C-alpha positions as MATLAB code, in Angstrom:
seq = 'MPLAEPVSDVDIERIVAQRVVPALSAQGFCWLDGVLGDVTGGAVLEQVRRMHLSGALKGGQLMRAAPGVKRSAVRGDRIAWVCGAERGCDAINALLVVIDKLVMSAARTLDRPISHRSKAMVACYPGGGAGYVKHVDNPNSDGRCLTCIYYLNKDWNTKEHGGLLRIFPEGKPYVCDIEPLFDRLLLFWSDRRNPHEVQPSYATRYAITAWYFDSEERAEAKRRCRERSGTTQNSRSSRSTTNTILLLLLLLLLLTSSFYFSCYTTSITST';
ca = [
     216.806  178.771   68.775;
     219.722  178.876   71.302;
     219.992  181.595   73.844;
     222.659  184.181   73.068;
     225.379  185.567   75.338;
     224.599  187.787   77.161;
     221.070  186.574   77.841;
     218.457  189.318   77.690;
     214.958  189.208   79.240;
     213.540  189.573   75.726;
     215.465  186.518   74.569;
     214.219  184.570   77.555;
     210.584  185.488   77.009;
     210.817  184.554   73.361;
     212.477  181.162   74.018;
     209.942  180.391   76.712;
     207.038  181.151   74.385;
     208.482  179.370   71.365;
     210.196  176.361   72.923;
     209.769  175.749   76.617;
     206.028  176.153   77.179;
     204.936  174.199   74.055;
     207.334  171.316   74.804;
     206.468  171.036   78.498;
     202.780  171.146   77.638;
     203.008  168.559   74.822;
     205.587  166.052   76.050;
     206.620  167.074   79.550;
     210.293  167.845   78.824;
     212.405  170.266   76.821;
     216.099  171.053   76.197;
     217.905  174.154   75.025;
     221.427  174.445   73.639;
     223.805  177.345   73.857;
     222.225  178.660   77.019;
     225.132  180.694   78.421;
     227.640  180.647   75.559;
     231.246  179.525   75.586;
     232.615  182.191   77.954;
     230.109  182.041   80.724;
     229.502  178.297   80.286;
     233.266  177.738   80.399;
     233.513  179.731   83.640;
     230.817  177.533   85.194;
     232.719  174.440   84.097;
     235.928  175.744   85.620;
     234.299  176.420   88.946;
     232.740  172.949   89.023;
     236.086  171.354   88.162;
     237.756  173.219   90.979;
     235.119  171.961   93.411;
     235.672  168.455   92.201;
     239.436  168.582   92.458;
     239.328  170.158   95.909;
     237.326  167.266   97.250;
     234.184  169.320   97.863;
     231.951  166.727   96.141;
     230.721  163.855   98.314;
     228.742  160.708   97.629;
     225.045  161.373   96.970;
     222.541  160.096   99.530;
     219.606  157.718   98.949;
     216.147  158.827  100.023;
     214.836  155.225  100.117;
     216.790  152.042   99.601;
     216.140  148.376  100.187;
     218.132  146.825  103.076;
     221.552  145.658  101.973;
     221.606  147.693   98.790;
     224.801  149.665   98.430;
     224.565  153.339   97.402;
     226.939  152.815   94.515;
     224.548  150.182   93.067;
     221.904  152.892   92.816;
     223.770  156.073   92.156;
     227.439  156.687   91.454;
     227.592  160.473   91.526;
     229.430  162.800   93.878;
     227.641  166.043   94.769;
     227.727  169.324   96.624;
     224.893  171.788   97.303;
     225.461  175.477   96.626;
     223.312  178.604   96.596;
     225.615  180.535   94.241;
     226.630  183.105   96.809;
     229.652  181.119   97.982;
     233.156  182.302   97.194;
     234.195  181.074   93.749;
     230.660  180.402   92.581;
     229.853  183.653   90.732;
     229.540  181.902   87.341;
     227.273  179.247   88.837;
     225.175  182.069   90.299;
     224.887  183.664   86.853;
     223.613  180.339   85.533;
     221.015  180.109   88.271;
     219.823  183.635   87.529;
     219.199  182.676   83.893;
     217.336  179.438   84.844;
     215.277  181.316   87.427;
     214.125  183.752   84.765;
     213.324  180.969   82.318;
     211.321  178.957   84.882;
     209.415  181.938   86.324;
     208.431  183.086   82.829;
     207.192  179.616   81.990;
     205.351  179.288   85.274;
     203.449  182.527   84.580;
     202.386  181.317   81.131;
     201.444  177.811   82.427;
     199.754  179.275   85.522;
     201.820  177.163   87.891;
     202.372  178.481   91.456;
     206.163  178.188   91.354;
     207.746  180.542   93.895;
     211.168  179.144   94.869;
     213.692  176.435   94.172;
     216.241  174.199   95.912;
     219.908  174.937   96.198;
     221.821  173.837   93.126;
     223.225  170.312   93.192;
     226.648  170.223   91.556;
     227.230  166.627   90.443;
     230.082  164.607   89.009;
     229.870  161.037   87.694;
     233.555  160.103   87.834;
     233.477  157.520   85.030;
     234.141  153.823   85.490;
     230.508  153.015   84.703;
     228.989  155.338   87.316;
     225.284  156.052   86.713;
     221.916  156.380   88.424;
     219.225  153.718   88.143;
     215.723  154.503   86.849;
     213.840  156.699   89.330;
     211.307  159.507   89.767;
     212.493  162.749   91.405;
     209.162  163.435   93.116;
     207.073  160.221   93.469;
     205.222  161.358   96.649;
     204.123  164.957   96.068;
     206.938  166.586   98.069;
     206.542  169.858   96.197;
     209.220  169.525   93.522;
     207.581  170.540   90.271;
     210.245  171.124   87.638;
     213.692  169.560   87.304;
     216.360  171.670   85.524;
     219.728  170.131   84.624;
     222.599  172.088   83.059;
     225.310  169.985   81.420;
     228.990  170.896   81.255;
     230.725  168.229   79.172;
     232.812  169.425   76.191;
     233.612  167.055   73.373;
     231.281  164.415   74.803;
     230.996  161.289   72.616;
     228.069  159.135   73.761;
     229.267  156.045   71.935;
     232.551  156.213   73.775;
     231.610  157.956   77.038;
     228.039  156.750   77.616;
     226.256  158.860   80.231;
     222.931  159.444   78.429;
     219.995  160.617   80.469;
     217.071  158.464   79.361;
     213.549  159.628   80.011;
     210.697  157.091   80.079;
     207.610  159.302   79.497;
     204.659  157.893   81.392;
     202.190  156.050   79.171;
     204.245  156.534   76.004;
     205.679  153.737   73.805;
     209.033  155.467   73.429;
     212.014  156.737   75.394;
     213.965  159.985   74.970;
     217.729  160.026   75.171;
     219.435  163.300   76.144;
     223.142  163.657   75.586;
     224.874  165.602   78.410;
     226.436  168.149   76.107;
     228.206  171.323   77.176;
     225.951  174.365   77.655;
     222.729  172.327   77.327;
     219.791  172.885   79.707;
     217.229  170.130   80.214;
     213.861  170.816   81.875;
     211.181  168.247   82.759;
     208.296  167.740   85.151;
     209.627  166.153   88.349;
     206.688  163.873   89.107;
     205.772  160.397   87.911;
     205.333  161.634   84.324;
     209.090  161.380   83.786;
     210.923  158.406   85.203;
     214.547  158.683   84.103;
     218.020  157.200   84.505;
     221.596  158.173   84.031;
     223.268  155.464   81.989;
     226.778  154.292   82.851;
     229.397  156.979   82.286;
     232.898  156.079   81.222;
     234.352  159.570   81.436;
     233.998  162.374   83.980;
     230.503  163.807   83.568;
     229.458  167.146   85.146;
     226.039  168.619   85.678;
     224.173  171.134   87.830;
     220.630  170.415   88.883;
     217.962  172.625   90.539;
     214.429  171.760   91.480;
     211.623  174.296   91.417;
     208.732  173.979   93.865;
     205.008  174.202   93.409;
     204.229  176.378   96.407;
     200.776  174.813   97.070;
     202.062  171.213   96.904;
     205.095  172.143   99.017;
     202.917  173.707  101.727;
     200.731  170.575  101.798;
     203.872  168.348  102.022;
     205.164  170.410  104.937;
     201.737  170.118  106.672;
     201.801  166.337  106.268;
     205.358  166.254  107.651;
     204.314  168.272  110.718;
     201.329  165.982  111.302;
     203.556  162.884  111.114;
     206.047  164.504  113.445;
     203.282  165.431  115.905;
     201.816  161.924  115.739;
     205.267  160.461  116.407;
     205.866  162.767  119.330;
     202.402  162.059  120.790;
     203.042  158.317  120.369;
     206.392  158.614  122.122;
     204.841  160.717  124.902;
     201.997  158.196  125.301;
     204.482  155.312  125.481;
     206.582  157.218  128.014;
     203.498  157.884  130.242;
     202.449  154.197  130.015;
     205.941  153.065  130.906;
     206.009  155.397  133.934;
     202.621  154.111  135.159;
     203.766  150.508  134.753;
     206.970  151.244  136.661;
     204.971  152.854  139.526;
     202.609  149.870  139.669;
     205.570  147.509  139.772;
     207.120  149.462  142.615;
     203.838  149.466  144.480;
     203.517  145.752  143.979;
     206.987  145.152  145.290;
     206.386  147.331  148.311;
     203.101  145.555  149.050;
     204.708  142.177  148.648;
     207.500  143.187  151.004;
     204.953  144.350  153.616;
     202.953  141.115  153.542;
     206.135  139.024  153.630;
     207.338  141.022  156.636;
     203.967  140.499  158.458;
     203.981  136.794  157.673;
     207.497  136.414  158.959;
     206.646  138.184  162.186;
     203.570  136.002  162.721;
     205.549  132.762  162.249;
     208.271  133.951  164.568;
     205.839  134.933  167.331;
     204.124  131.540  167.347;
];
């Protein structure tokens, strides 16, 4: 059942109970069509297009990459991060409010400690075969719990335009192909249960992604980060102290050598 426009809290609670929670529990992913409706969804699309045409979208970064591997060989999207409060992003903010309500309702039912999310990543695959190789959003327990992607592509023809998002559910003998259709929202667990890829796109492909954090896992990830940072700083401090001591010993050695050389020279001269 698609969400209607405008989206009421009652609609959201019903969709979460009937669609989102059962699908996430059973297979780890879920998608909904008609989330905002033509008017609001169209306004989101127009704002994203303006960002693209203004040059606000930049090449996405790689968290980890093998030496010598070009970014474009891994991901071909161009992105910008927004919170929704920026000028000209009111429709994007309305989208985020709806997704927030969906996710928080699902979190309560699933008893997941989800308390906040990332900024929204506005993304454009500019065609020409741009895609994103198979990857996991959160392979190392960084706190990201649920990935939510809203698609903005009207009249999308997968046979002609490509651009499928393919999910490889962990331990399953099948894949799931999601077409990036206008006003479609995809949700899936961000961890190793859902490796996925964006197949080559041959037309301009827009999407908005937000990640929701498990507060307990996120706190643990931040603790590990602080420990690593502290260890690095202590290591640097230890190396600095060692280098200072070695420098002082070298200076002492030079001074001592100079003293003995001076004494030896005097003795030779006096005889």
